[in-house]
CSV table of C-alpha atoms and ligand atoms in Angstrom, one decimal:
chain,number,residue,atom,x,y,z
A,7,MET,CA,0.0,0.0,0.0
A,8,ALA,CA,1.2,3.4,-0.8
A,9,ASP,CA,1.8,5.8,2.0
A,10,ALA,CA,3.3,9.1,2.7
A,11,ARG,CA,6.7,7.8,3.8
A,12,THR,CA,8.6,9.3,0.9
A,13,ALA,CA,7.0,12.7,1.8
A,14,ALA,CA,9.1,12.9,5.0
A,15,ARG,CA,11.7,15.6,4.9
A,16,LYS,CA,15.1,14.3,4.1
A,17,GLU,CA,16.5,15.9,7.2
A,18,ILE,CA,14.4,13.5,9.3
A,19,LEU,CA,16.3,10.6,8.0
A,20,THR,CA,19.6,12.1,9.3
A,21,LEU,CA,18.3,11.9,12.9
A,22,SER,CA,18.8,9.0,15.3
A,23,PRO,CA,16.2,8.6,18.1
A,24,TYR,CA,17.6,9.7,21.4
A,25,VAL,CA,18.6,6.8,23.6
A,26,PRO,CA,17.6,7.7,27.2
A,27,GLY,CA,18.9,6.0,30.4
A,28,LYS,CA,17.2,2.7,31.0
A,29,PRO,CA,14.2,3.2,33.3
A,30,ALA,CA,14.5,1.4,36.7
A,31,ASP,CA,11.0,-0.2,36.4
A,32,GLU,CA,12.0,-1.8,33.1
A,33,VAL,CA,15.1,-3.4,34.6
A,34,LYS,CA,13.1,-4.7,37.6
A,35,ARG,CA,10.5,-6.3,35.2
A,36,GLU,CA,13.1,-7.7,32.8
A,37,LEU,CA,15.5,-9.2,35.4
A,38,GLY,CA,13.0,-9.9,38.2
A,39,LEU,CA,15.0,-7.7,40.6
A,40,GLU,CA,13.5,-6.1,43.6
A,41,ARG,CA,15.9,-3.2,44.0
A,42,VAL,CA,17.4,-1.3,41.2
A,43,ILE,CA,19.7,1.7,41.5
A,44,LYS,CA,19.6,4.0,38.6
A,45,LEU,CA,22.8,6.0,38.1
A,46,ALA,CA,22.3,6.7,34.4
A,47,SER,CA,20.5,10.0,33.9
A,48,ASN,CA,22.1,12.4,36.4
A,49,GLU,CA,19.0,12.7,38.4
A,50,ASN,CA,19.1,14.0,42.0
A,51,PRO,CA,19.5,11.0,44.3
A,52,LEU,CA,17.7,12.9,47.1
A,53,GLY,CA,14.6,13.4,44.9
A,54,PRO,CA,12.7,16.7,44.6
A,55,SER,CA,12.5,19.3,47.3
A,56,PRO,CA,9.6,18.4,49.7
A,57,LYS,CA,8.4,21.9,49.3
A,58,ALA,CA,8.1,21.4,45.5
A,59,VAL,CA,6.2,18.1,46.2
A,60,GLU,CA,3.7,20.0,48.4
A,61,ARG,CA,3.2,22.6,45.7
A,62,VAL,CA,2.6,19.8,43.1
A,63,LYS,CA,-0.1,18.3,45.3
A,64,GLY,CA,-1.8,21.7,45.7
A,65,MET,CA,-1.7,22.4,41.9
A,66,ALA,CA,-3.4,19.1,41.0
A,67,LEU,CA,-6.7,20.7,42.0
A,68,GLN,CA,-6.1,23.3,39.3
A,69,SER,CA,-5.4,20.8,36.5
A,70,HIS,CA,-8.4,21.9,34.5
A,71,VAL,CA,-6.9,25.4,34.1
A,72,TYR,CA,-4.5,26.2,31.3
A,73,PRO,CA,-1.0,27.3,32.3
A,74,ASP,CA,0.0,30.9,32.2
A,75,ALA,CA,1.4,31.1,28.6
A,76,ALA,CA,3.6,34.0,29.6
A,77,GLY,CA,4.9,32.1,32.7
A,78,PHE,CA,4.7,35.4,34.6
A,79,ARG,CA,5.3,33.9,38.1
A,80,LEU,CA,8.3,31.7,37.2
A,81,LYS,CA,9.8,34.4,35.0
A,82,SER,CA,9.6,37.0,37.8
A,83,LYS,CA,11.3,34.6,40.1
A,84,LEU,CA,14.1,33.9,37.6
A,85,SER,CA,14.4,37.5,36.7
A,86,ALA,CA,15.2,38.4,40.3
A,87,ARG,CA,17.5,35.5,40.8
A,88,TYR,CA,19.6,36.1,37.7
A,89,GLY,CA,19.3,39.8,37.4
A,90,VAL,CA,18.0,39.8,33.9
A,91,SER,CA,14.8,41.3,32.6
A,92,MET,CA,11.7,39.1,32.0
A,93,ASP,CA,11.9,39.7,28.3
A,94,GLN,CA,15.3,37.9,28.3
A,95,ILE,CA,13.9,34.6,29.5
A,96,VAL,CA,12.5,31.8,27.4
A,97,LEU,CA,10.7,28.9,29.2
A,98,GLY,CA,11.0,25.4,27.9
A,99,ASN,CA,9.5,21.9,28.5
A,100,GLY,CA,13.0,21.0,29.8
A,101,SER,CA,16.0,22.9,28.5
A,102,ASP,CA,16.3,20.5,25.7
A,103,GLU,CA,13.3,22.1,24.2
A,104,VAL,CA,15.0,25.5,24.3
A,105,ILE,CA,18.0,23.9,22.4
A,106,MET,CA,15.5,22.8,19.7
A,107,PHE,CA,14.1,26.4,19.6
A,108,LEU,CA,17.6,27.8,19.1
A,109,GLY,CA,18.0,25.4,16.1
A,110,GLU,CA,14.6,26.2,14.6
A,111,VAL,CA,15.2,30.0,14.9
A,112,PHE,CA,18.9,30.3,13.9
A,113,VAL,CA,19.9,27.3,11.8
A,114,GLY,CA,18.9,27.0,8.1
A,115,PRO,CA,19.9,24.4,5.5
A,116,GLY,CA,23.7,24.4,5.1
A,117,ASP,CA,24.2,26.5,8.2
A,118,GLU,CA,26.8,25.3,10.8
A,119,SER,CA,26.6,24.8,14.5
A,120,VAL,CA,30.0,24.3,16.3
A,121,MET,CA,29.8,22.0,19.3
A,122,PRO,CA,32.0,19.8,21.4
A,123,ALA,CA,32.1,16.0,21.0
A,124,PRO,CA,31.3,14.0,23.0
A,125,SER,CA,28.6,16.2,24.4
A,126,PHE,CA,24.8,16.4,24.9
A,127,PRO,CA,23.2,14.9,21.8
A,128,VAL,CA,20.4,17.4,21.4
A,129,TYR,CA,22.7,20.1,20.0
A,130,LYS,CA,23.4,17.9,17.0
A,131,THR,CA,19.7,17.0,16.6
A,132,ALA,CA,18.7,20.7,16.6
A,133,ALA,CA,21.1,21.4,13.8
A,134,LEU,CA,20.3,18.3,11.7
A,135,LEU,CA,16.5,18.7,12.0
A,136,MET,CA,16.9,22.1,10.2
A,137,GLY,CA,19.2,20.8,7.5
A,138,GLY,CA,22.1,22.4,9.2
A,139,LYS,CA,25.6,20.9,9.8
A,140,PRO,CA,26.9,20.0,13.2
A,141,VAL,CA,30.6,20.8,13.3
A,142,GLU,CA,31.8,18.5,16.1
A,143,VAL,CA,35.1,19.3,17.8
A,144,SER,CA,36.7,16.6,19.9
A,145,THR,CA,37.4,17.3,23.5
A,146,THR,CA,41.0,16.9,24.8
A,147,SER,CA,42.1,13.5,26.2
A,148,ASP,CA,40.9,14.5,29.6
A,149,GLY,CA,37.5,15.6,28.3
A,150,PHE,CA,38.1,19.3,28.3
A,151,LEU,CA,36.6,21.4,25.5
A,152,ASP,CA,39.2,22.4,22.9
A,153,LEU,CA,38.2,26.0,22.7
A,154,GLU,CA,40.9,27.1,20.3
A,155,LYS,CA,40.0,24.4,17.8
A,156,MET,CA,36.3,25.2,18.3
A,157,VAL,CA,36.9,28.9,17.5
A,158,ALA,CA,39.1,27.9,14.6
A,159,SER,CA,36.1,25.9,13.2
A,160,ILE,CA,33.9,29.0,12.8
A,161,THR,CA,33.1,29.9,9.2
A,162,PRO,CA,30.8,32.5,7.6
A,163,ARG,CA,28.1,29.8,7.7
A,164,THR,CA,28.3,29.3,11.5
A,165,LYS,CA,25.2,30.3,13.4
A,166,LEU,CA,25.6,28.7,16.8
A,167,PHE,CA,28.6,28.1,18.9
A,168,VAL,CA,27.7,25.7,21.7
A,169,LEU,CA,29.5,25.1,25.0
A,170,CYS,CA,28.4,22.6,27.6
A,171,ASN,CA,29.7,23.7,31.0
A,172,PRO,CA,30.3,21.4,32.8
A,173,ASN,CA,30.4,19.1,29.8
A,174,ASN,CA,28.1,16.0,29.7
A,175,PRO,CA,29.4,13.2,29.6
A,176,THR,CA,33.0,14.1,30.3
A,177,GLY,CA,32.4,16.3,33.4
A,178,ALA,CA,35.0,19.0,32.5
A,179,MET,CA,34.4,22.6,33.1
A,180,VAL,CA,35.3,25.7,31.1
A,181,ASP,CA,37.1,28.2,33.4
A,182,ARG,CA,37.0,32.0,33.5
A,183,LYS,CA,39.9,32.3,31.1
A,184,GLY,CA,38.2,29.9,28.7
A,185,SER,CA,34.9,31.8,28.7
A,186,GLU,CA,36.7,35.1,28.2
A,187,TYR,CA,38.6,33.6,25.3
A,188,VAL,CA,35.3,32.5,23.7
A,189,MET,CA,33.6,35.8,24.2
A,190,LYS,CA,36.5,37.6,22.8
A,191,ASN,CA,37.0,35.5,19.7
A,192,VAL,CA,33.6,34.4,18.5
A,193,PRO,CA,32.5,36.9,15.8
A,194,PRO,CA,29.3,38.9,16.3
A,195,HIS,CA,27.3,37.0,13.6
A,196,VAL,CA,27.4,33.9,15.8
A,197,LEU,CA,25.3,33.3,18.9
A,198,VAL,CA,27.3,31.7,21.8
A,199,VAL,CA,25.1,29.1,23.5
A,200,VAL,CA,26.2,27.9,26.9
A,201,ASP,CA,24.4,25.0,28.5
A,202,GLU,CA,24.9,25.3,32.2
A,203,ALA,CA,22.7,22.3,33.2
A,204,TYR,CA,25.1,21.4,36.0
A,205,ALA,CA,26.2,24.9,37.1
A,206,GLU,CA,24.6,24.5,40.5
A,207,TYR,CA,27.0,21.7,41.4
A,208,VAL,CA,30.1,23.8,40.6
A,209,GLU,CA,31.8,25.3,43.6
A,210,ASP,CA,35.1,26.1,41.9
A,211,PRO,CA,35.9,29.8,42.0
A,212,GLU,CA,37.5,29.5,38.5
A,213,TYR,CA,34.1,28.4,37.0
A,214,GLY,CA,33.6,30.5,33.8
A,215,GLU,CA,29.9,31.3,34.0
A,216,VAL,CA,28.8,33.6,31.3
A,217,LEU,CA,26.0,35.5,32.9
A,218,PRO,CA,28.2,38.6,33.3
A,219,TYR,CA,28.6,38.7,29.5
A,220,LEU,CA,24.9,38.6,29.0
A,221,GLU,CA,24.6,41.5,31.4
A,222,GLN,CA,27.1,43.4,29.3
A,223,GLY,CA,24.8,43.0,26.3
A,224,ARG,CA,26.9,40.3,24.6
A,225,ASN,CA,25.5,37.8,22.1
A,226,VAL,CA,25.1,34.8,24.5
A,227,ALA,CA,22.3,32.4,25.4
A,228,ILE,CA,22.5,30.5,28.7
A,229,LEU,CA,20.5,27.3,29.3
A,230,HIS,CA,19.4,26.1,32.7
A,231,THR,CA,17.3,23.2,33.9
A,232,PHE,CA,15.3,22.0,36.9
A,233,SER,CA,16.0,18.4,36.0
A,234,LYS,CA,19.3,18.1,37.7
A,235,ILE,CA,20.1,19.6,41.2
A,236,TYR,CA,16.5,20.7,41.6
A,237,GLY,CA,15.3,17.1,41.1
A,238,LEU,CA,12.3,17.9,38.8
A,239,ALA,CA,13.3,15.9,35.7
A,240,GLY,CA,9.9,14.2,35.5
A,241,LEU,CA,8.1,17.6,35.3
A,242,ARG,CA,10.1,19.0,32.4
A,243,VAL,CA,11.2,22.6,33.3
A,244,GLY,CA,14.0,24.4,31.8
A,245,PHE,CA,14.8,27.9,30.6
A,246,GLY,CA,17.1,30.1,28.6
A,247,LEU,CA,18.5,33.5,29.4
A,248,MET,CA,19.5,35.5,26.3
A,249,PRO,CA,19.4,39.0,24.7
A,250,ALA,CA,15.8,40.2,24.4
A,251,TYR,CA,15.9,40.1,20.6
A,252,ALA,CA,16.7,36.4,20.7
A,253,ALA,CA,14.1,35.6,23.3
A,254,ALA,CA,11.5,37.4,21.1
A,255,LEU,CA,12.5,35.2,18.2
A,256,LEU,CA,12.4,32.0,20.2
A,257,ASN,CA,8.9,32.9,21.5
A,258,ARG,CA,7.6,32.9,17.9
A,259,VAL,CA,8.3,29.2,17.6
A,260,ARG,CA,7.4,28.3,21.2
A,261,LEU,CA,3.9,26.9,21.6
A,262,SER,CA,1.8,28.9,24.1
A,263,PHE,CA,1.4,26.2,26.7
A,264,ASN,CA,4.8,24.4,26.3
A,265,GLN,CA,5.5,24.5,30.0
A,266,ASN,CA,2.8,23.0,32.2
A,267,ALA,CA,1.3,24.8,35.2
A,268,ILE,CA,2.3,22.2,37.8
A,269,ALA,CA,5.9,22.3,36.6
A,270,GLN,CA,6.0,26.1,36.7
A,271,GLU,CA,4.8,26.2,40.3
A,272,ALA,CA,7.1,23.3,41.4
A,273,ALA,CA,10.1,25.2,39.9
A,274,ILE,CA,9.2,28.3,42.0
A,275,ALA,CA,9.0,26.2,45.2
A,276,ALA,CA,12.3,24.5,44.3
A,277,LEU,CA,14.0,27.8,43.9
A,278,ASP,CA,12.7,28.9,47.3
A,279,ASP,CA,14.2,25.8,48.9
A,280,GLN,CA,17.9,26.5,48.7
A,281,GLY,CA,18.4,24.3,51.7
A,282,HIS,CA,17.6,21.3,49.5
A,283,VAL,CA,20.1,22.5,46.9
A,284,LEU,CA,22.8,22.9,49.5
A,285,ARG,CA,22.1,19.4,50.8
A,286,SER,CA,22.2,18.0,47.3
A,287,ARG,CA,25.5,19.6,46.6
A,288,GLY,CA,26.9,18.3,49.8
A,289,VAL,CA,25.9,14.7,49.1
A,290,ASN,CA,27.4,15.1,45.6
A,291,ASN,CA,30.7,16.5,46.8
A,292,GLN,CA,31.1,13.6,49.3
A,293,GLY,CA,30.1,11.1,46.6
A,294,LYS,CA,32.4,12.6,44.0
A,295,GLU,CA,35.4,12.2,46.4
A,296,PHE,CA,34.4,8.6,47.4
A,297,LEU,CA,33.8,7.4,43.8
A,298,SER,CA,36.8,9.1,42.3
A,299,ARG,CA,39.0,7.4,44.9
A,300,SER,CA,37.3,4.1,44.4
A,301,PHE,CA,37.5,4.2,40.6
A,302,ALA,CA,41.2,5.2,40.7
A,303,SER,CA,42.0,2.4,43.1
A,304,MET,CA,40.4,-0.1,40.6
A,305,GLY,CA,42.9,1.2,38.1
A,306,PHE,CA,40.5,3.0,35.8
A,307,LYS,CA,41.1,6.4,34.1
A,308,VAL,CA,38.9,8.9,36.0
A,309,TYR,CA,37.9,12.0,34.1
A,310,PRO,CA,37.9,15.1,36.3
A,311,THR,CA,34.4,16.2,36.9
A,312,TRP,CA,32.5,19.4,38.1
A,313,GLY,CA,29.1,17.8,37.7
A,314,ASN,CA,27.0,15.1,39.4
A,315,PHE,CA,28.4,12.3,37.3
A,316,ILE,CA,31.8,10.8,36.6
A,317,MET,CA,33.1,9.3,33.4
A,318,ILE,CA,35.6,6.5,33.7
A,319,ASP,CA,37.5,4.5,31.1
A,320,THR,CA,37.9,0.9,32.2
A,321,GLY,CA,39.5,-0.4,29.0
A,322,LYS,CA,36.7,-3.0,28.8
A,323,ASP,CA,33.8,-3.2,26.4
A,324,CYS,CA,31.3,-0.8,28.0
A,325,LEU,CA,28.2,-2.5,26.7
A,326,MET,CA,29.3,-5.8,28.3
A,327,LEU,CA,30.2,-4.0,31.5
A,328,PHE,CA,26.8,-2.2,31.4
A,329,GLN,CA,25.1,-5.6,31.2
A,330,ALA,CA,27.2,-7.1,34.0
A,331,LEU,CA,26.2,-4.2,36.3
A,332,LEU,CA,22.5,-4.4,35.2
A,333,LYS,CA,22.4,-8.0,36.4
A,334,ARG,CA,23.5,-6.7,39.8
A,335,GLY,CA,20.7,-4.2,39.7
A,336,ILE,CA,22.6,-1.1,38.8
A,337,ILE,CA,22.0,1.0,35.7
A,338,VAL,CA,24.8,3.2,34.4
A,339,ARG,CA,25.3,4.9,31.1
A,340,PRO,CA,27.7,3.2,28.6
A,341,THR,CA,29.3,5.7,26.3
A,342,ALA,CA,28.9,3.6,23.1
A,343,ALA,CA,26.3,6.0,21.8
A,344,TRP,CA,29.1,8.7,21.8
A,345,GLY,CA,31.4,6.3,19.9
A,346,ILE,CA,33.5,5.7,23.0
A,347,MET,CA,33.6,1.9,23.5
A,348,THR,CA,35.4,1.5,26.8
A,349,ALA,CA,33.9,4.1,29.1
A,350,LEU,CA,30.9,4.6,31.4
A,351,ARG,CA,29.2,7.7,32.7
A,352,ILE,CA,28.1,7.1,36.2
A,353,THR,CA,25.8,9.4,38.1
A,354,ILE,CA,26.9,10.2,41.7
A,355,GLY,CA,24.3,8.8,44.1
A,356,THR,CA,23.8,8.7,47.8
A,357,GLN,CA,26.7,7.4,49.9
A,358,GLU,CA,24.9,4.0,50.2
A,359,GLU,CA,24.2,3.8,46.5
A,360,ASN,CA,27.8,4.7,45.7
A,361,GLU,CA,29.1,2.0,48.0
A,362,VAL,CA,26.9,-0.6,46.4
A,363,LEU,CA,28.0,0.5,42.9
A,364,ALA,CA,31.7,0.4,43.8
A,365,GLU,CA,31.4,-3.2,45.1
A,366,ALA,CA,29.3,-4.3,42.1
A,367,LEU,CA,31.8,-2.8,39.7
A,368,LYS,CA,34.7,-4.7,41.3
A,369,GLU,CA,32.7,-7.9,40.7
A,370,ALA,CA,31.4,-7.0,37.2
A,371,ILE,CA,34.8,-6.1,35.8
A,372,LYS,CA,36.0,-9.6,36.5
A,373,GLU,CA,33.3,-11.0,34.2
A,374,VAL,CA,34.0,-9.0,31.1
B,403,PLP,C1,20.1,16.9,31.5
B,403,PLP,C2,20.7,17.9,30.5
B,403,PLP,C3,19.9,18.9,29.9
B,403,PLP,C4,18.4,19.1,30.0
B,403,PLP,O1,17.6,18.5,30.5
B,403,PLP,P1,16.0,18.8,30.5
B,403,PLP,O2,15.6,17.7,31.3
B,403,PLP,O3,15.6,18.8,29.1
B,403,PLP,O4,15.9,20.2,31.1
B,403,PLP,C5,20.5,19.9,29.1
B,403,PLP,N1,21.8,19.8,28.9
B,403,PLP,C6,22.5,18.9,29.4
B,403,PLP,C7,24.0,19.0,29.1
B,403,PLP,C8,22.0,17.9,30.2
B,403,PLP,O5,22.8,17.0,30.7
């Protein structure tokens, strides 16, 4: 039977479906396990703020009412917190939606988007969907962004210059000098996009956050999410801070009700609970130290990290090691999808989860 298959845009055929972390329930079902520890998607092991949970319950009664399309309450909160005006904020159904908006607005057929590799896969999707060309620049052997090479890859066709800071999956950060270098050397026809999904975990005074450049009126878009330290991944809340002209353009492609009402209110409550953020960062710092030490003592290459995850290279086939850990009830992220065949990205969990993981890894590695 004839169908409309051949009518699909050719760009669609260049996309590969996103491979998410394996859900814990699926593993329980498939392997008949009672307890499964998921350290695959960089979720907050402490869960959401209890205050956000209370707000979600209260909002359920308002489920028949459309969300505020302008997101006034959340934007006011973010405007005060980041010192930007409300017309510089774009709300997204997760920050990955904002990445897609950036592609839709700025990238046309044949246009280029410079990005690190390995990194968050949505940057590539956003370019490919529009017929653009992702220009991927390899990170250094320790997983740091090669900023000089990235800048050298800019051409007259470049529309977006994407940094992920800290970088997922390697964990490395861009420091102040790095950000300054980028802001000084990227030409004005290119929008610098900095994904700061893990910024709240960074305590290093050398962290090169780019908000000051936005405040100076520079051409930079900053992405943030409530999915990581705020523990609201299931609700889908993210946002971008950018020059007002860019926000106005993105709002043309944004659907009115892209961010749901419950998510908006939960995000506000989560912002008000900085105690939860502090505790989450504390648990992460402790776990980072414990796991880095454990992994190094097992003889693995440990990539330096500023996020809530650690990439390690074990020298063993990562898909087999992934399966061996799965059998033991632990889900991690093999890096095969990034073309790295011997590494794992492991989310830092609670102390107890980290200890279970470390023991399981010692056993699993003997099997592969
Ligand atoms: C998790 C993540 C995001 C966004 O997540 P959303 O859930 O879509 O808000 C964005 N960038 C990076 C690098 C991430 O790791």
